[in-house]
CSV table of C-alpha atoms in Angstrom, one decimal:
chain,number,residue,atom,x,y,z
A,1,MET,CA,-25.3,22.9,-51.1
A,2,ARG,CA,-23.0,25.1,-49.0
A,3,ALA,CA,-19.2,25.0,-49.2
A,4,ALA,CA,-18.9,23.7,-45.6
A,5,ASP,CA,-21.2,20.7,-46.4
A,6,ILE,CA,-19.0,19.9,-49.4
A,7,ILE,CA,-15.8,19.9,-47.3
A,8,LEU,CA,-17.3,17.8,-44.5
A,9,ARG,CA,-18.5,15.2,-46.9
A,10,SER,CA,-15.2,15.0,-48.8
A,11,PRO,CA,-13.2,11.8,-48.5
A,12,THR,CA,-10.1,13.8,-47.4
A,13,TRP,CA,-12.0,15.4,-44.5
A,14,ARG,CA,-13.3,12.0,-43.4
A,15,ARG,CA,-9.8,10.5,-43.5
A,16,LEU,CA,-8.5,13.4,-41.5
A,17,ALA,CA,-11.2,13.1,-38.9
A,18,LEU,CA,-10.7,9.3,-38.7
A,19,TRP,CA,-6.9,9.6,-38.2
A,20,SER,CA,-7.4,12.5,-35.7
A,21,GLY,CA,-9.8,10.4,-33.7
A,22,LEU,CA,-7.6,7.3,-33.8
A,23,GLY,CA,-4.6,9.5,-32.7
A,24,ALA,CA,-6.6,11.0,-29.8
A,25,GLY,CA,-7.8,7.5,-28.8
A,26,ALA,CA,-4.2,6.1,-28.8
A,27,PHE,CA,-3.0,9.0,-26.8
A,28,ALA,CA,-5.7,8.5,-24.2
A,29,LEU,CA,-5.0,4.8,-23.9
A,30,SER,CA,-1.2,5.3,-23.5
A,31,SER,CA,-1.9,7.9,-20.8
A,32,LEU,CA,-4.3,5.6,-19.0
A,33,ALA,CA,-1.7,2.7,-19.2
A,34,ALA,CA,1.0,5.0,-17.8
A,35,PHE,CA,-1.3,6.0,-15.0
A,36,ALA,CA,-2.3,2.4,-14.2
A,37,ALA,CA,1.4,1.4,-14.0
A,38,GLY,CA,1.8,3.7,-11.1
A,39,HIS,CA,-1.5,3.3,-9.3
A,40,ALA,CA,-4.0,0.6,-8.3
A,41,LEU,CA,-7.2,0.2,-6.3
A,42,MET,CA,-6.6,-2.1,-3.3
A,43,ILE,CA,-9.4,-3.8,-1.3
A,44,ASN,CA,-8.7,-4.3,2.4
A,45,ALA,CA,-10.1,-7.5,3.8
A,46,SER,CA,-8.4,-7.1,7.2
A,47,PRO,CA,-10.0,-5.4,10.2
A,48,SER,CA,-6.6,-3.9,11.2
A,49,LEU,CA,-7.3,-0.8,9.2
A,50,PRO,CA,-10.7,1.0,9.2
A,51,TYR,CA,-10.8,1.4,5.4
A,52,TRP,CA,-11.9,-1.1,2.9
A,53,ALA,CA,-10.7,0.7,-0.3
A,54,ILE,CA,-7.3,2.1,-0.6
A,55,TRP,CA,-5.8,3.9,-3.6
A,56,LEU,CA,-2.1,2.8,-4.1
A,57,ASP,CA,0.4,5.3,-5.4
A,58,ARG,CA,3.5,3.3,-6.3
A,59,GLY,CA,5.8,6.3,-6.7
A,60,ALA,CA,5.1,8.2,-3.5
A,61,ALA,CA,7.7,8.3,-0.8
A,62,PRO,CA,6.3,7.1,2.6
A,63,GLN,CA,6.0,9.7,5.3
A,64,ARG,CA,5.2,9.3,9.0
A,65,GLY,CA,1.5,8.5,9.4
A,66,ASP,CA,1.0,7.2,5.8
A,67,ILE,CA,-0.4,3.8,5.1
A,68,ILE,CA,2.0,1.7,3.1
A,69,LEU,CA,1.1,-1.5,1.3
A,70,PHE,CA,3.8,-4.2,1.3
A,71,ASP,CA,4.4,-7.9,0.6
A,72,PRO,CA,4.8,-9.6,4.0
A,73,PRO,CA,7.8,-11.8,4.6
A,74,ALA,CA,7.4,-15.5,4.3
A,75,SER,CA,7.3,-17.5,7.6
A,76,PRO,CA,5.6,-20.5,9.0
A,77,LEU,CA,3.4,-18.3,11.2
A,78,PHE,CA,2.3,-16.4,8.1
A,79,ALA,CA,1.6,-19.5,6.1
A,80,LYS,CA,-0.6,-20.8,9.0
A,81,HIS,CA,-2.6,-17.7,9.3
A,82,PHE,CA,-2.7,-16.2,5.8
A,83,GLY,CA,-1.7,-19.0,3.4
A,84,LYS,CA,1.5,-19.7,1.5
A,85,GLU,CA,1.0,-16.6,-0.7
A,86,PRO,CA,-0.6,-13.9,1.5
A,87,LYS,CA,-2.1,-10.8,0.0
A,88,PRO,CA,-0.4,-7.5,0.5
A,89,PHE,CA,-0.5,-5.9,4.0
A,90,GLY,CA,-1.4,-2.3,4.7
A,91,LYS,CA,-0.1,-0.7,7.9
A,92,ARG,CA,0.6,2.8,9.1
A,93,VAL,CA,4.2,4.2,9.2
A,94,SER,CA,5.1,4.9,12.8
A,95,GLY,CA,8.9,4.9,12.5
A,96,MET,CA,11.0,6.4,9.8
A,97,PRO,CA,14.6,5.7,8.9
A,98,GLY,CA,16.8,7.1,11.7
A,99,ASP,CA,14.0,7.0,14.3
A,100,VAL,CA,14.7,5.0,17.5
A,101,VAL,CA,12.3,2.2,18.4
A,102,THR,CA,12.3,0.9,22.0
A,103,GLU,CA,10.2,-1.7,23.8
A,104,LYS,CA,9.3,-2.0,27.5
A,105,ASP,CA,6.9,-4.6,28.9
A,106,ARG,CA,5.7,-5.3,25.3
A,107,VAL,CA,4.8,-1.7,24.7
A,108,TYR,CA,6.6,-0.1,21.7
A,109,PHE,CA,7.8,3.5,21.5
A,110,VAL,CA,9.2,5.5,18.5
A,111,ASN,CA,11.4,8.4,19.7
A,112,GLY,CA,9.8,8.1,23.1
A,113,ARG,CA,6.2,8.2,21.9
A,114,GLN,CA,4.0,5.1,22.5
A,115,VAL,CA,2.8,3.5,19.2
A,116,ALA,CA,1.7,0.0,19.9
A,117,LYS,CA,1.4,-2.8,22.5
A,118,ALA,CA,2.4,-6.4,21.5
A,119,LYS,CA,0.3,-9.4,22.5
A,120,LEU,CA,1.8,-12.5,24.0
A,121,LYS,CA,0.0,-14.9,21.7
A,122,SER,CA,-1.8,-14.9,18.3
A,123,ARG,CA,-5.5,-15.5,18.0
A,124,ARG,CA,-4.7,-19.2,17.5
A,125,GLY,CA,-2.5,-19.4,20.6
A,126,GLU,CA,1.0,-19.3,19.1
A,127,PRO,CA,3.6,-17.3,21.0
A,128,LEU,CA,4.5,-14.1,19.3
A,129,ALA,CA,8.1,-13.1,19.3
A,130,LEU,CA,8.8,-9.4,19.8
A,131,GLY,CA,9.9,-7.3,16.8
A,132,PRO,CA,13.0,-5.2,16.3
A,133,THR,CA,14.2,-2.3,18.4
A,134,GLY,CA,16.9,0.2,17.8
A,135,THR,CA,17.5,2.7,15.0
A,136,VAL,CA,15.2,2.1,12.0
A,137,PRO,CA,17.6,1.3,9.1
A,138,ARG,CA,17.9,3.4,6.0
A,139,GLY,CA,15.2,2.4,3.5
A,140,CYS,CA,13.1,0.7,6.2
A,141,TYR,CA,10.1,1.6,8.3
A,142,PHE,CA,8.5,0.5,11.6
A,143,VAL,CA,4.7,0.0,10.8
A,144,THR,CA,1.8,-0.5,13.2
A,145,THR,CA,-2.0,-0.4,13.4
A,146,GLY,CA,-4.3,0.6,16.2
A,147,HIS,CA,-6.1,-2.7,16.1
A,148,LYS,CA,-5.4,-5.0,19.0
A,149,ASP,CA,-4.9,-8.0,16.7
A,150,GLY,CA,-2.9,-6.0,14.1
A,151,PHE,CA,0.1,-8.1,12.8
A,152,ASP,CA,2.8,-5.5,12.2
A,153,SER,CA,6.4,-4.5,13.1
A,154,ARG,CA,5.9,-5.1,16.8
A,155,TYR,CA,6.3,-8.8,16.0
A,156,ALA,CA,9.4,-10.5,14.7
A,157,ALA,CA,7.5,-12.3,11.9
A,158,ILE,CA,7.0,-8.8,10.3
A,159,GLY,CA,9.9,-6.7,11.6
A,160,TRP,CA,11.2,-3.7,9.6
A,161,ILE,CA,9.5,-3.1,6.3
A,162,CYS,CA,12.2,-2.3,3.8
A,163,ARG,CA,12.0,-0.7,0.4
A,164,GLN,CA,12.1,-3.9,-1.6
A,165,ARG,CA,8.9,-5.1,0.0
A,166,ILE,CA,7.0,-1.9,-0.3
A,167,LEU,CA,4.4,-1.7,-3.1
A,168,GLY,CA,3.5,2.0,-2.4
A,169,VAL,CA,1.7,4.5,-0.3
A,170,GLY,CA,-2.0,3.9,0.2
A,171,ARG,CA,-4.6,6.7,0.4
A,172,PRO,CA,-7.9,5.6,2.0
A,173,ILE,CA,-10.9,6.3,-0.2
A,174,LEU,CA,-13.6,4.4,1.5
């Protein structure tokens, strides 16, 4: 029997290999848990965005054009359309803090650039009040989608999306 065979079969070597494997496994699990705390896979059930799978990065700072996922505000209109506990919404950032949002004839502009047009009524016929205009507050965003039925900041029921509601930045994957 060779010396290497004797070492590999020794109880000490086996214990060392076992503890090394357990340590590597624990390290891998803690790294995975830390990654999962800051990321999630979100499934989009709404036609307002053309993606059905979005990777959520909880730590990323939203930039113009990014998709942000957020908890929508509670309102009777929301409850009627999406239930009492609606799922997170995903919309594109059109206005950043400090940008100027204006509206003319239900068309919304951010810094003079057209970003969305508001409908008069919801798909169920309820009147839709116009969303906020003016300077986007610090820590808040004006969000929109290109979809004609998108429910976003152009409507008062959504309004500005501020930091406390934001879950993170979404990166489309499918």
